[in-house]
XYZ file of C-alpha atoms in Angstrom:
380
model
C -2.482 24.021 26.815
C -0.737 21.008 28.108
C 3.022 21.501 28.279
C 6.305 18.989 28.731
C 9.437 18.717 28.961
C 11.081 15.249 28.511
C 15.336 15.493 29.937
C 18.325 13.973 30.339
C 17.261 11.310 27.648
C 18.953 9.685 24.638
C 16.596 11.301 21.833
C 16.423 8.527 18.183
C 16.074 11.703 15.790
C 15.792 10.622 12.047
C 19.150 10.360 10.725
C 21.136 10.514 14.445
C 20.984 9.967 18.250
C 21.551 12.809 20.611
C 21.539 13.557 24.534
C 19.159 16.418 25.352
C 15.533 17.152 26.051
C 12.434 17.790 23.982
C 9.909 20.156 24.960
C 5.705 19.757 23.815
C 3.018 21.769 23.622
C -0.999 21.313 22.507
C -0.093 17.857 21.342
C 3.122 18.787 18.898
C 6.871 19.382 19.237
C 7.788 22.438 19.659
C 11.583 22.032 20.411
C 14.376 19.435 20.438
C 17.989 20.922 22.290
C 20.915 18.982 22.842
C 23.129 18.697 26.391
C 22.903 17.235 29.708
C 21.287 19.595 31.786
C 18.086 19.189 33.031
C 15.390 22.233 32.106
C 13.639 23.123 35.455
C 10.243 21.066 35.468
C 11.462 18.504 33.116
C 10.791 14.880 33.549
C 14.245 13.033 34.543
C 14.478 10.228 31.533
C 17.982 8.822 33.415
C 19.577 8.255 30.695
C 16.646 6.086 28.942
C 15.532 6.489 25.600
C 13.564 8.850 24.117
C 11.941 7.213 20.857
C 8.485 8.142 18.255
C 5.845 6.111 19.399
C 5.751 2.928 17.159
C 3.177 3.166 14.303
C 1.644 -0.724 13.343
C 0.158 -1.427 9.657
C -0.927 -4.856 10.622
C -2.175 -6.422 14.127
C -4.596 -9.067 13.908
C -4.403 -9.443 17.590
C -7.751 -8.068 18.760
C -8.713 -11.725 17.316
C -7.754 -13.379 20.099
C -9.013 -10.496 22.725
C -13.065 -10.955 20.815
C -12.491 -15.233 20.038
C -10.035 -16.291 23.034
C -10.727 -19.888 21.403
C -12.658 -21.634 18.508
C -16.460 -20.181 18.758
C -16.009 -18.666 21.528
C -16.847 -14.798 21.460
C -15.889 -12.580 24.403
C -17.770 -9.394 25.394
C -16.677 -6.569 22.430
C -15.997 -3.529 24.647
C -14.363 -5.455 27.065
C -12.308 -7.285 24.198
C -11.525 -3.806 22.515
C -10.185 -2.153 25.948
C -7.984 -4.620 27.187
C -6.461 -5.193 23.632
C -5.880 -1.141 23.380
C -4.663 -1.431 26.337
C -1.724 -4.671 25.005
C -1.207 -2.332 22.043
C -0.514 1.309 23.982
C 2.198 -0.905 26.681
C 3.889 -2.374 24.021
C 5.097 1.213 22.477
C 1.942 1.587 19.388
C 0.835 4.830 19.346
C -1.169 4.565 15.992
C -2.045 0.632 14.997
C -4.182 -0.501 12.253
C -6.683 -3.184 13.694
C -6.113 -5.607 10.712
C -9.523 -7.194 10.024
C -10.066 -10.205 8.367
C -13.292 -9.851 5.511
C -14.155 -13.259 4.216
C -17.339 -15.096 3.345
C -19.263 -17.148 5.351
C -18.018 -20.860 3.814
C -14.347 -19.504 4.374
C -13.913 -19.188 7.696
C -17.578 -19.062 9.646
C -15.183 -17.870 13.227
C -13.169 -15.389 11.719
C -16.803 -14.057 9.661
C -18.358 -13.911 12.837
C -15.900 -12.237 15.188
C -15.547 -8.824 12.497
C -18.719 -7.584 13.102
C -18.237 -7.678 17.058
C -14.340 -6.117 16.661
C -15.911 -3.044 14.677
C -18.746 -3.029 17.478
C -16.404 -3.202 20.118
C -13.880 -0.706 18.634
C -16.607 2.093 17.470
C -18.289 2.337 21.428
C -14.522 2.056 22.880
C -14.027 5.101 20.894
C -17.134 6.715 21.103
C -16.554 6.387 25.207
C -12.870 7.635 24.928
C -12.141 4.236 26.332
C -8.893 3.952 23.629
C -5.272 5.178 24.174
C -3.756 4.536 20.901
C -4.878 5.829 17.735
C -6.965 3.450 15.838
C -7.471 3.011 12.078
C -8.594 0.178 9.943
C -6.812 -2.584 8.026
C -9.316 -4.481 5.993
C -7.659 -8.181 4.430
C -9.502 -9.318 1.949
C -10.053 -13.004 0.765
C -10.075 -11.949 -3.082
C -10.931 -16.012 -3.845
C -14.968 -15.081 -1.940
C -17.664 -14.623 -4.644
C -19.185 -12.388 -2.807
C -15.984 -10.437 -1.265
C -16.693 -7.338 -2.935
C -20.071 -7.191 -2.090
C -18.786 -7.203 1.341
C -15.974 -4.610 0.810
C -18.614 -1.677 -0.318
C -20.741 -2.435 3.032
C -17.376 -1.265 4.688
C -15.599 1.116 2.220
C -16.425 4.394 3.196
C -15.839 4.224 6.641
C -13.657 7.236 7.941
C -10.813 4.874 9.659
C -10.637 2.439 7.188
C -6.766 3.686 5.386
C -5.539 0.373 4.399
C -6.622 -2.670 2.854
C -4.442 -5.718 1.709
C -5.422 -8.771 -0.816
C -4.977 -11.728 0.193
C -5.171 -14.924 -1.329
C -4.765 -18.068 0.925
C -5.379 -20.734 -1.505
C -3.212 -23.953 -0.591
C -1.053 -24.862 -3.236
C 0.878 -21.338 -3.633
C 1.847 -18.003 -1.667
C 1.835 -18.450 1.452
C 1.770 -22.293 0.814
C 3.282 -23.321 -2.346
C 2.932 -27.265 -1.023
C -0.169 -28.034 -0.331
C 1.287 -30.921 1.840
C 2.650 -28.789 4.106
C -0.918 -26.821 4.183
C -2.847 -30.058 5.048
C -0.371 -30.799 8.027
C -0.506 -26.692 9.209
C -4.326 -27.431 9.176
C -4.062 -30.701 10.785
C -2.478 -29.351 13.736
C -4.702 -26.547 13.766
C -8.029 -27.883 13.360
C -7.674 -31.810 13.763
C -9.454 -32.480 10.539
C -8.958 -35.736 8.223
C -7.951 -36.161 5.266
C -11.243 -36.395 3.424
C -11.735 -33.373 4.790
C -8.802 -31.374 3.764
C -8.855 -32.431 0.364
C -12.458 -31.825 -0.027
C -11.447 -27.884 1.081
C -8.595 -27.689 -0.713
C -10.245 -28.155 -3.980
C -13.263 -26.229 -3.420
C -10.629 -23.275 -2.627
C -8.691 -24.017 -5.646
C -12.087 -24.045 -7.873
C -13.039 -20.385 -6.407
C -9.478 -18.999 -6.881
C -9.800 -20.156 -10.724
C -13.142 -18.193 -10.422
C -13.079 -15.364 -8.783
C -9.493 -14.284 -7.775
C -8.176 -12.175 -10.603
C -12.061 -10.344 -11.098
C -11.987 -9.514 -7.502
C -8.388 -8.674 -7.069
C -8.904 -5.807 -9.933
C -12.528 -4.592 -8.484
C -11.185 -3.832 -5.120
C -8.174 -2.244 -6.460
C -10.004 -0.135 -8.669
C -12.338 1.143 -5.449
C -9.447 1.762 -3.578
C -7.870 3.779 -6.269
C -10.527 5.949 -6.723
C -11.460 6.543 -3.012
C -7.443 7.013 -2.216
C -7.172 3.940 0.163
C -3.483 2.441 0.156
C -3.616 -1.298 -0.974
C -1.299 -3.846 -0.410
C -0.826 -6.765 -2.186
C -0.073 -9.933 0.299
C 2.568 -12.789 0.393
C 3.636 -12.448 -2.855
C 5.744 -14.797 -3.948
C 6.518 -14.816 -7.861
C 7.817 -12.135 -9.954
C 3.712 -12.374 -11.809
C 2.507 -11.539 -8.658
C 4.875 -8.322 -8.428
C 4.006 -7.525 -11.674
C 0.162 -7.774 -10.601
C 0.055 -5.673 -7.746
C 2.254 -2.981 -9.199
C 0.270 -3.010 -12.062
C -3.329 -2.293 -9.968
C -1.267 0.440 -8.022
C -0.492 -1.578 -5.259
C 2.026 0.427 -3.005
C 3.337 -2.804 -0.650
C 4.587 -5.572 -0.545
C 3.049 -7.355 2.594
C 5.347 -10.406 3.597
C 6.513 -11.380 0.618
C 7.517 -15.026 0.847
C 10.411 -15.462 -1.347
C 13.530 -13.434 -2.075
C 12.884 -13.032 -5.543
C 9.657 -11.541 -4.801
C 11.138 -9.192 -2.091
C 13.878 -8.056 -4.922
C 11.152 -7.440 -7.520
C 8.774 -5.252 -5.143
C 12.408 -3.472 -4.548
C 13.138 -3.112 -8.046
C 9.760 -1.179 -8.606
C 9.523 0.660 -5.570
C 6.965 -1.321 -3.819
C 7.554 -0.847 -0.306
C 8.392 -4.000 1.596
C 6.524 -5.043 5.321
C 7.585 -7.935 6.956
C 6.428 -9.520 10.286
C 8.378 -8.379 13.446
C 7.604 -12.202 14.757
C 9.673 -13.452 11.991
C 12.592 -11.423 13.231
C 12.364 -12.067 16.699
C 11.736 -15.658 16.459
C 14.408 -16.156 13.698
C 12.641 -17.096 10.954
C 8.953 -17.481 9.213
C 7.017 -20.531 11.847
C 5.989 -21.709 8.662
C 9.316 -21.893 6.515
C 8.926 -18.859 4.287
C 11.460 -15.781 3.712
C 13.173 -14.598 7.065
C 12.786 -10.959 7.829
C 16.329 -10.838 9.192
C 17.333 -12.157 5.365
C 15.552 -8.809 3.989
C 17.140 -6.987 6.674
C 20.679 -8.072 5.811
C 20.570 -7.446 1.759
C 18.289 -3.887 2.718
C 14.894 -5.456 1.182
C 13.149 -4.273 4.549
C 11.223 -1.112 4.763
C 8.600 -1.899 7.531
C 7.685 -4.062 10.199
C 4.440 -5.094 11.376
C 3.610 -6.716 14.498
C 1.062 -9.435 12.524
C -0.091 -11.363 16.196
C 2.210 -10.353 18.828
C 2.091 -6.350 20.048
C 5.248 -6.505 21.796
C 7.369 -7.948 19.180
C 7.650 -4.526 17.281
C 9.896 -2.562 19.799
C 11.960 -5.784 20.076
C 12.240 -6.596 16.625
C 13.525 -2.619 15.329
C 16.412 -3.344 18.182
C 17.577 -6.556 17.110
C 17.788 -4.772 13.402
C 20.232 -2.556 15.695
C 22.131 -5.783 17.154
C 25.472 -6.933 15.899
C 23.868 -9.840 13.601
C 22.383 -6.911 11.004
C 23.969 -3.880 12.394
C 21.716 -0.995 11.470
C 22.168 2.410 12.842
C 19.312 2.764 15.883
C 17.611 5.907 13.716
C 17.483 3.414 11.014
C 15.931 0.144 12.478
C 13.879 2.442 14.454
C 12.221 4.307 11.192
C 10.965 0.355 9.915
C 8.355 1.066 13.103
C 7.731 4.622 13.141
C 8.346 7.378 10.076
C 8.200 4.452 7.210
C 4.950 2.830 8.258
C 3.424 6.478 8.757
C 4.636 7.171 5.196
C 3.378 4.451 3.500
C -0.659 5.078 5.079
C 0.010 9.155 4.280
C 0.289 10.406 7.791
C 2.786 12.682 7.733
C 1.607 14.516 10.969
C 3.578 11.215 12.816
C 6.585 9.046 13.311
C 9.408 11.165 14.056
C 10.835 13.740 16.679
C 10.757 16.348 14.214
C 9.958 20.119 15.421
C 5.765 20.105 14.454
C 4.959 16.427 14.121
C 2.740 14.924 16.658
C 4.093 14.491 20.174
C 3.624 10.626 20.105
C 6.473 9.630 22.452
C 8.145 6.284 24.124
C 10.612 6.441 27.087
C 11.820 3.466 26.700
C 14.959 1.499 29.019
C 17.125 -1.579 27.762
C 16.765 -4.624 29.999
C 19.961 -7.466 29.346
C 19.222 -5.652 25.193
C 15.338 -5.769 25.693
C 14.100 -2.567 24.683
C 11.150 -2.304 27.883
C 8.495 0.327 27.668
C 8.070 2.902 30.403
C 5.949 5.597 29.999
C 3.787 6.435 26.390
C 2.518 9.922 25.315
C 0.280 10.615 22.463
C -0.448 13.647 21.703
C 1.590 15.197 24.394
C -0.711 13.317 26.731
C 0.821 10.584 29.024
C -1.605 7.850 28.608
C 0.478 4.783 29.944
């Protein structure tokens, strides 16, 4: 039975931070004690922090490890490896590889790369090639005809835990001016105008078709297979109202305030993106996540597309602009996540939870990783 014993190290416990060492055993706690002395055997921590390993409800980063650019499709167990390997240095013990499920007229790339991200995930694990812990986050395009036809091909898989609705139609959520949508695309793609207009109101036509049926018939499967759904970038108090209503249990980046207050108000919990914190703002012009963080409509952070911005955002919630207590910023990326999926076994250094650990060392106020355990087992 593997044993350690992690010293002289500032332990983040729930609700305080103490100086002492933590002992392991078969993969769990098994002790926490206070003081400065260093147990005989135990690994010297200098002083650095000794943190849960981060838990992450939304990475859509292996994207970019299978599809590196438009069309282009990288080798999958090569692509799953080297982004486990992104996700276990950056301090995520436990991520949810967010998948995007659409149909083949929305976005023919993003269609094509999910089949070669489960591929590439399932042999990776198979092998014993992955470090972190690996579960699925399905986001579905509700506004597909056939989107829920292509949710039961996928809804009984064992890792699947999460699933989020999403609704991308220009015009409202995520963007309410469909202006700003055609010059978003514009950079993106390089398309014309003809183009974009010709898109935009075939999307609007299916979202007057097939949103609100397909919104309730995934809900309802979820419901009665016990998968936690999210409701995503809601932005009016009808869309609050909506997703509470289906039994929706978060809020995923909710774009306004007054949507933020209403998932509040009903005890929907509330992600937002730890690249709107670190960055300062939403890239597109949406609700900050430092605004939610200053009038306490934050619960979790996700990482959305960059790994390492989820160590770095929960310490800037710590920094003088929002001044949380370190035990508090730091649950938004380990023991609230964990909560909200039902894995209780996680997230905190709690005598019996799960010895997923971080040392990790502040550089100029840059929280730096420098050694991960999962499981009691040092795996970076």
């Amino acid at each position: 039975m593997t044993r350690i014993v992690l010293g002289n190290a500032r332990i983040v416990l729930p609700n305080d931070v103490v100086h002492g060492h933590v002992t392991a055993e078969g993969g769990w706690i098994t002790s926490i004690d206070t003081g400065r002395k260093l147990p005989v055997g135990a690994i010297d921590f200098a002083g650095d922090f000794l943190m849960p390993g981060l838990v992450d409800l939304h990475s859509d980063h292996l994207e970019k490890h299978i599809m590196p650019r438009a069309g282009v499709y990288w080798h999958a167990l090569s692509a799953a490896v080297s982004y486990d390997a992104q996700v276990i240095s950056s301090g995520i013990t436990t991520m949810f590889d967010s998948f995007g499920l659409v149909g083949e007229e929305f976005d023919s790339d993003r269609n094509g790369a999910l089949g070669r991200m489960l591929q590439g995930m399932e042999e990776a694990a198979i092998e014993g090639l992955l470090r972190a812990d690996h579960f699925i986050h399905l986001r579905c395009e509700i506004i597909e005809a056939d989107i829920v036809e292509r949710f039961a091909t996928l809804q009984e898989h064992p890792r699947l835990k999460l699933v989020s609705l999403m609704d991308h139609t220009p015009g409202q959520r995520t963007f309410p001016d469909s202006n700003k949508w055609k010059m978003h695309q514009k950079r993106r793609t390089g398309a014309s105008d003809a183009e974009l207009d010709a898109i935009l109101a075939a999307r609007q036509e299916a979202r007057d078709q097939y949103a609100i049926r397909n919104r309730r018939a995934i809900s309802k499967i979820c419901q009665e297979k016990g998968i936690v759904v999210a409701s995503h970038d809601d932005t009016t108090l009808d869309h609050v109202l909506e997703a509470k209503e289906l039994g929706n249990r978060i809020s995923e980046f909710p774009t306004t305030r007054l949507a933020a207050t209403e998932a509040r108000r009903r005890d929907v919990q509330i992600v937002m993106g730890a690249p709107n914190l670190v960055r300062g703002g939403s890239h597109i012009g949406n609700l900050s996540a430092s605004e939610c963080a200053r009038a306490s409509l934050l619960d979790v952070l996700a990482s959305d597309y960059i790994p390492a911005s989820l160590l770095h955002a929960a310490f800037l919630l710590n920094g003088e602009t929002i001044g949380w207590t370190l035990p508090q910023a730091v649950a938004t990326v380990t023991s609230s996540p964990a909560a909200c999926v039902g894995l209780d076994d996680r997230g905190e250094i709690v005598l019996g939870k799960r010895a997923d650990l971080l040392r990790v060392r502040l550089h100029n106020r840059l929280p730096v990783i420098r050694s991960v355990w999962r499981a009691g087992n040092l795996v970076y």
